[in-house]
CSV table of C-alpha atoms and ligand atoms in Angstrom, one decimal:
chain,number,residue,atom,x,y,z
A,692,MET,CA,25.9,-17.7,5.5
A,693,ASP,CA,23.1,-16.7,2.6
A,694,THR,CA,21.4,-13.8,2.4
A,695,GLY,CA,17.5,-14.6,0.7
A,696,ILE,CA,14.0,-12.6,0.7
A,697,VAL,CA,11.1,-14.2,2.6
A,698,VAL,CA,8.7,-15.1,-0.3
A,699,LYS,CA,5.8,-17.0,1.7
A,700,HIS,CA,4.8,-17.2,5.7
A,701,THR,CA,2.8,-20.7,6.4
A,702,GLY,CA,2.3,-20.3,10.2
A,703,ILE,CA,5.0,-22.1,11.3
A,704,ASN,CA,7.4,-22.1,8.3
A,705,TYR,CA,9.0,-19.3,5.9
A,706,ILE,CA,10.3,-20.0,2.4
A,707,VAL,CA,13.5,-18.3,1.6
A,708,GLN,CA,13.9,-17.6,-1.7
A,709,LEU,CA,17.8,-17.0,-1.9
A,710,THR,CA,19.6,-14.1,-4.0
A,711,ASP,CA,22.0,-16.1,-5.9
A,712,SER,CA,20.0,-18.6,-6.9
A,713,ASN,CA,16.7,-20.2,-7.4
A,714,VAL,CA,16.9,-22.6,-4.7
A,715,ARG,CA,13.8,-22.5,-2.0
A,716,LEU,CA,14.7,-22.9,1.6
A,717,ASN,CA,11.9,-24.2,4.2
A,718,CYS,CA,12.8,-22.3,7.5
A,719,THR,CA,12.9,-21.8,10.6
A,720,LEU,CA,13.8,-19.1,13.0
A,721,ARG,CA,16.4,-19.0,15.2
A,722,GLY,CA,15.7,-19.5,19.0
A,723,LYS,CA,16.5,-15.2,19.4
A,724,LEU,CA,14.2,-14.2,17.0
A,725,ARG,CA,10.9,-15.8,18.5
A,726,LEU,CA,11.2,-13.0,21.2
A,727,ASN,CA,9.0,-10.3,19.9
A,728,ASP,CA,9.1,-6.6,20.4
A,729,ASP,CA,5.3,-6.5,21.8
A,730,LYS,CA,4.1,-4.4,18.8
A,731,THR,CA,3.6,-6.9,16.0
A,732,THR,CA,3.1,-10.7,16.8
A,733,ASN,CA,5.1,-11.5,13.6
A,734,PRO,CA,9.0,-10.8,13.9
A,735,VAL,CA,9.5,-11.9,10.1
A,736,ALA,CA,7.2,-11.5,7.3
A,737,VAL,CA,6.9,-11.1,3.5
A,738,GLY,CA,9.7,-9.4,1.8
A,739,ASP,CA,11.7,-9.6,4.4
A,740,ILE,CA,15.7,-10.1,3.0
A,741,VAL,CA,17.4,-12.4,5.5
A,742,ASP,CA,20.2,-14.0,6.7
A,743,VAL,CA,19.7,-17.7,6.9
A,744,GLU,CA,22.5,-20.7,7.5
A,745,ILE,CA,21.2,-23.3,5.2
A,746,GLY,CA,20.3,-26.8,6.6
A,747,ALA,CA,22.2,-29.8,6.1
A,748,ASN,CA,19.6,-31.4,3.7
A,749,SER,CA,19.7,-28.2,1.5
A,750,ASN,CA,16.0,-27.8,1.5
A,751,SER,CA,16.3,-26.5,5.0
A,752,GLY,CA,17.4,-23.7,6.4
A,753,ILE,CA,17.7,-21.4,10.0
A,754,ILE,CA,17.0,-17.7,9.6
A,755,LEU,CA,19.7,-15.9,11.6
A,756,ASN,CA,18.6,-12.4,11.3
A,757,VAL,CA,16.6,-9.6,9.7
A,758,HIS,CA,17.5,-6.9,7.5
A,759,PRO,CA,16.4,-3.8,8.6
A,760,ARG,CA,13.0,-2.6,6.8
A,761,LYS,CA,12.9,0.1,4.2
A,762,ASN,CA,8.9,0.0,4.8
A,763,TYR,CA,6.0,-2.1,5.7
A,764,ILE,CA,2.5,-2.6,6.3
A,765,ILE,CA,0.5,-4.0,8.6
A,766,ARG,CA,-3.0,-5.6,9.2
A,767,LYS,CA,-4.6,-3.3,12.0
A,768,PRO,CA,-6.0,-5.3,14.9
A,769,ALA,CA,-9.2,-6.8,14.3
A,770,ASN,CA,-10.1,-6.8,18.2
A,771,LEU,CA,-8.3,-3.9,21.0
A,772,SER,CA,-5.2,-6.1,21.1
A,773,LYS,CA,-2.6,-3.6,20.8
A,774,GLN,CA,-0.2,-5.9,18.6
A,775,ALA,CA,-0.5,-5.6,15.0
A,776,HIS,CA,0.6,-7.8,11.5
A,777,ILE,CA,3.0,-7.3,9.7
A,778,VAL,CA,1.6,-7.8,6.5
A,779,ALA,CA,4.7,-7.9,4.1
A,780,ALA,CA,8.0,-5.5,4.1
A,781,ASN,CA,10.2,-3.7,2.0
A,782,ILE,CA,8.0,-2.9,-0.6
A,783,ASP,CA,9.2,-0.8,-3.9
A,784,LYS,CA,5.4,0.2,-5.3
A,785,ALA,CA,1.9,0.0,-4.5
A,786,PHE,CA,-0.6,0.7,-6.6
A,787,LEU,CA,-4.1,2.6,-5.6
A,788,VAL,CA,-6.5,0.7,-7.4
A,789,VAL,CA,-9.9,3.4,-8.2
A,790,SER,CA,-12.9,3.7,-9.9
A,791,LEU,CA,-15.2,6.3,-10.8
A,792,ILE,CA,-18.3,3.7,-10.5
A,793,LEU,CA,-18.9,0.6,-10.1
A,794,PRO,CA,-18.2,0.7,-7.6
A,795,GLU,CA,-17.1,3.9,-6.7
A,796,THR,CA,-13.7,5.0,-4.9
A,797,LYS,CA,-14.4,7.6,-2.4
A,798,LEU,CA,-11.9,10.6,-2.1
A,799,GLU,CA,-11.3,9.9,1.9
A,800,PHE,CA,-10.7,6.4,1.5
A,801,ILE,CA,-8.1,7.5,-1.2
A,802,ASP,CA,-6.7,10.0,0.8
A,803,ARG,CA,-6.7,7.8,4.0
A,804,PHE,CA,-4.7,5.1,1.7
A,805,LEU,CA,-2.2,7.8,0.2
A,806,LEU,CA,-2.0,9.5,4.3
A,807,THR,CA,-0.5,5.9,4.8
A,808,THR,CA,1.5,4.9,2.7
A,809,ALA,CA,3.8,7.9,2.2
A,810,ALA,CA,3.5,7.4,6.3
A,811,TYR,CA,5.1,4.2,5.7
A,812,HIS,CA,7.3,5.9,2.7
A,813,ILE,CA,5.9,3.6,0.2
A,814,ASP,CA,5.7,4.9,-3.6
A,815,THR,CA,2.7,5.0,-4.9
A,816,THR,CA,0.8,5.2,-8.0
A,817,ILE,CA,-2.9,6.1,-8.6
A,818,ILE,CA,-4.6,3.4,-11.2
A,819,ILE,CA,-7.6,4.4,-12.4
A,820,ASN,CA,-9.5,1.0,-13.3
A,821,LYS,CA,-12.4,0.6,-15.6
A,822,ILE,CA,-11.7,3.6,-18.1
A,823,ASP,CA,-13.7,1.9,-20.3
A,824,LEU,CA,-16.9,2.5,-18.4
A,825,TYR,CA,-16.4,6.3,-18.4
A,826,GLU,CA,-18.0,7.5,-22.1
A,827,SER,CA,-20.5,10.1,-20.4
A,828,ASP,CA,-19.5,13.4,-20.3
A,829,VAL,CA,-20.8,13.3,-16.5
A,830,LEU,CA,-18.1,11.0,-15.9
A,831,GLN,CA,-15.5,12.4,-18.7
A,832,SER,CA,-15.6,15.6,-16.8
A,833,GLN,CA,-15.2,13.5,-13.2
A,834,LEU,CA,-11.9,12.1,-14.3
A,835,ALA,CA,-10.6,15.1,-15.3
A,836,GLU,CA,-11.9,16.6,-12.1
A,837,PHE,CA,-10.0,13.4,-10.4
A,838,GLU,CA,-6.8,13.9,-11.8
A,839,ASP,CA,-6.4,16.9,-11.6
A,840,ILE,CA,-6.9,16.6,-7.7
A,841,TYR,CA,-4.0,13.9,-7.2
A,842,ASN,CA,-1.7,15.4,-9.9
A,843,LYS,CA,-1.8,18.8,-8.0
A,844,ALA,CA,-0.7,16.5,-5.0
A,845,GLY,CA,1.7,15.0,-6.8
A,846,TYR,CA,1.0,11.6,-7.3
A,847,GLU,CA,1.7,9.6,-10.8
A,848,ILE,CA,-1.6,8.3,-12.3
A,849,ILE,CA,-2.1,5.7,-14.9
A,850,LYS,CA,-6.1,5.0,-16.7
A,851,ILE,CA,-6.4,1.4,-17.5
A,852,SER,CA,-8.7,-1.0,-18.7
A,853,ALA,CA,-7.9,-4.2,-17.4
A,854,THR,CA,-10.9,-5.9,-19.2
A,855,GLU,CA,-10.2,-3.5,-22.7
A,856,ASN,CA,-6.3,-4.2,-22.6
A,857,ILE,CA,-5.8,-0.3,-22.3
A,858,ASN,CA,-2.1,0.7,-20.8
A,859,ILE,CA,-1.7,-2.5,-19.6
A,860,ASP,CA,2.0,-2.4,-20.9
A,861,LYS,CA,2.9,0.8,-19.4
A,862,LEU,CA,1.4,-1.0,-15.9
A,863,ARG,CA,4.1,-3.9,-16.3
A,864,GLU,CA,6.7,-1.4,-17.3
A,865,LEU,CA,5.9,0.3,-13.8
A,866,MET,CA,6.0,-3.1,-12.3
A,867,LYS,CA,9.3,-4.8,-13.6
A,868,ASP,CA,11.8,-6.0,-11.1
A,869,LYS,CA,9.8,-4.6,-7.8
A,870,VAL,CA,8.0,-6.0,-5.3
A,871,CYS,CA,4.5,-4.8,-6.0
A,872,VAL,CA,1.2,-4.6,-3.7
A,873,PHE,CA,-2.3,-3.6,-5.1
A,874,LEU,CA,-4.7,-2.2,-2.7
A,875,GLY,CA,-7.7,-0.7,-2.8
A,876,ASN,CA,-11.6,-1.6,-2.0
A,877,SER,CA,-13.4,-4.6,-3.1
A,878,GLY,CA,-14.7,-4.7,-6.8
A,879,VAL,CA,-12.0,-2.2,-8.6
A,880,GLY,CA,-10.6,-4.8,-10.5
A,881,LYS,CA,-7.1,-5.9,-8.6
A,882,SER,CA,-7.5,-9.5,-9.2
A,883,THR,CA,-8.7,-8.7,-13.0
A,884,LEU,CA,-5.2,-6.8,-13.5
A,885,ILE,CA,-3.2,-8.8,-11.7
A,886,ASN,CA,-4.0,-11.6,-14.1
A,887,CYS,CA,-4.2,-9.2,-16.8
A,888,VAL,CA,-0.4,-8.2,-16.6
A,889,ASP,CA,0.7,-11.8,-16.0
A,890,ASN,CA,-1.9,-14.5,-16.7
A,891,THR,CA,0.7,-17.2,-15.6
A,892,GLN,CA,-1.6,-15.8,-12.1
A,893,ASN,CA,-4.8,-16.6,-13.3
A,894,ALA,CA,-4.9,-20.0,-11.6
A,895,ARG,CA,-4.1,-18.9,-8.0
A,896,THR,CA,-6.2,-15.8,-8.0
A,897,GLY,CA,-8.7,-18.3,-8.9
A,898,LYS,CA,-8.8,-20.0,-6.4
A,899,ILE,CA,-8.4,-17.6,-4.0
A,900,SER,CA,-12.3,-15.9,-5.1
A,901,GLU,CA,-13.5,-19.4,-5.0
A,902,ALA,CA,-12.7,-20.0,-1.5
A,903,HIS,CA,-13.9,-16.5,-0.5
A,904,LYS,CA,-16.9,-17.5,-1.6
A,905,LEU,CA,-17.0,-20.2,0.1
A,906,GLY,CA,-16.1,-18.7,3.6
A,907,ILE,CA,-12.7,-20.2,3.6
A,908,HIS,CA,-10.3,-18.2,5.5
A,909,THR,CA,-7.7,-17.4,3.6
A,910,THR,CA,-7.0,-14.2,5.0
A,911,THR,CA,-4.6,-15.1,7.5
A,912,PHE,CA,-0.7,-15.8,5.4
A,913,TYR,CA,0.0,-13.5,3.0
A,914,GLU,CA,2.3,-14.4,0.4
A,915,MET,CA,5.0,-13.2,-2.8
A,916,PHE,CA,5.1,-14.6,-6.5
A,917,ASN,CA,7.8,-14.1,-8.9
A,918,LEU,CA,6.2,-11.8,-11.9
A,919,ASN,CA,6.5,-13.9,-14.8
A,920,PHE,CA,8.3,-10.1,-16.7
A,921,GLY,CA,10.3,-9.5,-13.5
A,922,GLY,CA,9.3,-8.5,-9.7
A,923,TYR,CA,7.6,-9.5,-6.9
A,924,ILE,CA,3.7,-9.2,-6.1
A,925,ILE,CA,2.3,-9.3,-2.6
A,926,ASP,CA,-0.9,-11.2,-2.3
A,927,THR,CA,-3.0,-9.9,0.0
A,928,PRO,CA,-6.2,-11.2,0.5
A,929,GLY,CA,-9.3,-9.8,2.3
A,930,LEU,CA,-6.9,-7.0,3.1
A,931,LYS,CA,-9.2,-3.9,3.4
A,932,GLY,CA,-7.1,-1.6,5.0
A,933,PHE,CA,-4.4,-1.0,7.3
A,934,GLY,CA,-2.5,1.2,9.7
A,935,LEU,CA,-0.2,2.6,11.1
A,936,ILE,CA,1.8,1.1,13.5
A,937,ASP,CA,3.7,4.2,15.1
A,938,GLU,CA,1.5,7.3,15.8
A,939,PHE,CA,3.0,10.1,14.5
A,940,GLU,CA,2.2,13.6,16.6
A,941,SER,CA,-0.4,15.6,14.9
A,942,GLU,CA,1.6,18.3,13.8
A,943,GLU,CA,3.3,16.3,11.4
A,944,LEU,CA,0.4,14.9,9.8
A,945,TYR,CA,0.9,17.5,6.8
A,946,HIS,CA,4.0,15.7,6.1
A,947,PHE,CA,2.4,12.8,4.7
A,948,PHE,CA,0.3,15.0,2.5
A,949,PRO,CA,2.9,15.8,-0.5
A,950,GLU,CA,1.4,19.1,-1.6
A,951,ILE,CA,0.5,20.5,1.8
A,952,PHE,CA,4.0,19.4,2.8
A,953,ASN,CA,5.4,21.9,0.0
A,954,PHE,CA,3.7,24.8,0.4
A,955,ALA,CA,3.8,24.4,3.7
A,956,LYS,CA,7.3,25.7,3.7
A,957,ASN,CA,6.3,29.5,3.5
A,958,CYS,CA,3.8,29.5,6.4
A,959,LYS,CA,4.6,32.5,8.7
A,960,TYR,CA,4.3,30.5,11.1
A,961,ASN,CA,6.1,27.7,13.1
A,962,PRO,CA,4.6,24.9,13.5
A,963,CYS,CA,1.4,25.5,11.7
A,964,THR,CA,-1.5,24.0,11.6
A,965,HIS,CA,-3.0,25.2,8.2
A,966,THR,CA,-6.1,25.7,10.0
A,967,HIS,CA,-6.7,29.5,11.6
A,968,GLU,CA,-3.3,31.0,11.1
A,969,PRO,CA,-2.3,34.3,9.6
A,970,GLN,CA,-0.3,34.2,6.5
A,971,CYS,CA,-0.7,30.6,5.8
A,972,ALA,CA,0.8,29.3,2.8
A,973,VAL,CA,-1.4,26.3,2.8
A,974,GLN,CA,-5.4,28.0,3.4
A,975,LEU,CA,-3.8,30.4,0.6
A,976,ALA,CA,-3.0,27.7,-2.1
A,977,VAL,CA,-6.4,26.6,-1.0
A,978,GLU,CA,-8.0,29.7,-1.5
A,979,ASN,CA,-5.9,29.7,-5.2
A,980,GLY,CA,-7.2,26.6,-6.3
A,981,ASP,CA,-3.3,25.2,-5.9
A,982,ILE,CA,-4.1,22.9,-3.3
A,983,ALA,CA,-7.8,20.2,-4.3
A,984,VAL,CA,-10.6,21.6,-1.4
A,985,SER,CA,-11.2,17.4,-0.8
A,986,ARG,CA,-7.7,17.0,-0.2
A,987,TYR,CA,-7.4,19.9,2.5
A,988,ASN,CA,-11.0,18.7,4.2
A,989,ASN,CA,-9.8,15.5,4.7
A,990,TYR,CA,-6.7,16.9,6.0
A,991,LEU,CA,-9.0,18.7,8.0
A,992,LYS,CA,-10.7,15.4,9.4
A,993,ILE,CA,-8.5,13.3,9.9
A,994,LEU,CA,-6.5,16.2,11.7
A,995,ASN,CA,-9.4,16.1,13.6
A,996,ALA,CA,-10.6,12.9,14.2
A,997,ASP,CA,-9.2,9.9,16.3
A,998,ASN,CA,-7.2,12.0,19.7
A,999,ASN,CA,-4.7,12.5,16.8
A,1000,LYS,CA,-4.2,8.5,16.6
A,1001,TYR,CA,-3.8,7.2,13.1
A,1002,ARG,CA,-5.4,4.0,13.2
A,1003,TYR,CA,-8.0,3.4,10.9
B,1189,GDP,P1,-11.5,-6.7,-6.8
B,1189,GDP,O1,-12.2,-7.2,-6.0
B,1189,GDP,O2,-10.7,-5.1,-7.3
B,1189,GDP,O3,-10.3,-8.0,-6.7
B,1189,GDP,O4,-11.5,-6.7,-8.2
B,1189,GDP,P2,-12.7,-7.8,-9.3
B,1189,GDP,O5,-11.4,-8.3,-10.2
B,1189,GDP,O6,-12.6,-9.1,-9.0
B,1189,GDP,O7,-13.0,-7.0,-11.1
B,1189,GDP,C1,-14.9,-6.6,-10.2
B,1189,GDP,C2,-15.5,-6.4,-10.8
B,1189,GDP,O8,-15.2,-5.9,-11.9
B,1189,GDP,C3,-15.0,-8.2,-12.5
B,1189,GDP,O9,-16.8,-8.4,-12.7
B,1189,GDP,C4,-14.7,-7.2,-13.4
B,1189,GDP,O10,-14.6,-8.2,-14.6
B,1189,GDP,C5,-14.4,-5.8,-13.1
B,1189,GDP,N1,-13.8,-5.2,-14.4
B,1189,GDP,C6,-12.3,-5.5,-13.7
B,1189,GDP,N2,-11.3,-4.1,-14.3
B,1189,GDP,C7,-12.2,-4.1,-15.7
B,1189,GDP,C8,-12.3,-2.9,-16.5
B,1189,GDP,O11,-11.1,-2.5,-16.7
B,1189,GDP,N3,-13.5,-2.9,-17.1
B,1189,GDP,C9,-14.5,-3.0,-17.0
B,1189,GDP,N4,-15.9,-3.1,-17.4
B,1189,GDP,N5,-14.8,-4.2,-15.7
B,1189,GDP,C10,-13.7,-4.3,-15.3
B,1190,ZN,ZN1,0.2,26.8,7.5
């Protein structure tokens, strides 16, 4: 029996790269694995670590079982169906790419993404891209304010220009030998960045955006690509947002806002929703400027929305 990582799902088969060699096998699933739990449409996803039995012709194999996932992201169902699709599993690092302009990434969008990656225990770095464009005083002070908000929240921030090649080497260091995913609103520069860190990725992102323009659906299957300096990048074409599969209780929401979670240890009441309770350390920290008002307001907005179900 061998172990490998699922690098591609073609709909029928799974391509598995063996751990101890560069060999790739075209695999099917052992019958038992096809029996699914009812929450997801796919029992095996890109990024899964699997045990395989190598077939007679040595290019093929059978996936025997899936190792427990350390995390995963799902695509929210397009219809009312409860079944979600696992986009990728075992992600070491998510990069949330944002821009202050052209296009602007809204803080609420950022906080919802950060909530999701925190709930999935995915280490997340914020990339502020297009810093070559932020020359004006207004944008410089917006940039400083942005950094202040997310520094206080405890997130690592890296300022980059993909077109001017600023801090790309730092980004490469953060990605090296990890399974990485790039997320963010359309137009912030995700594909440009990926090509910039590893120019061997060029051909395929070109192909994908061409297909997008022609309206060809490239969204169904996900794939992981080797980075030429070590590690993998998970391609998530067309992934605009993702949701949570096991909704947590509203009392737990603050666990996924790291700075709120930190201050909450000193609240007088337990449980505390940090909305109205007296001697609430979180409300005090907001008043003192130790927690950004925008973060707190988005916490309240999410707390009060969606009937306490954090699907979006
Ligand atoms: P995606 O939708 O997130 O993949 O964004 P793209 O990579 O397609 O980039 C959208 C546009 O932003 C393209 O016209 C890029 O040339 C441009 N762009 C990407 N990065 C930068 C940057 O650092 N500075 C500037 N000025 N433009 C950028
Ligand atoms: Zn409190």
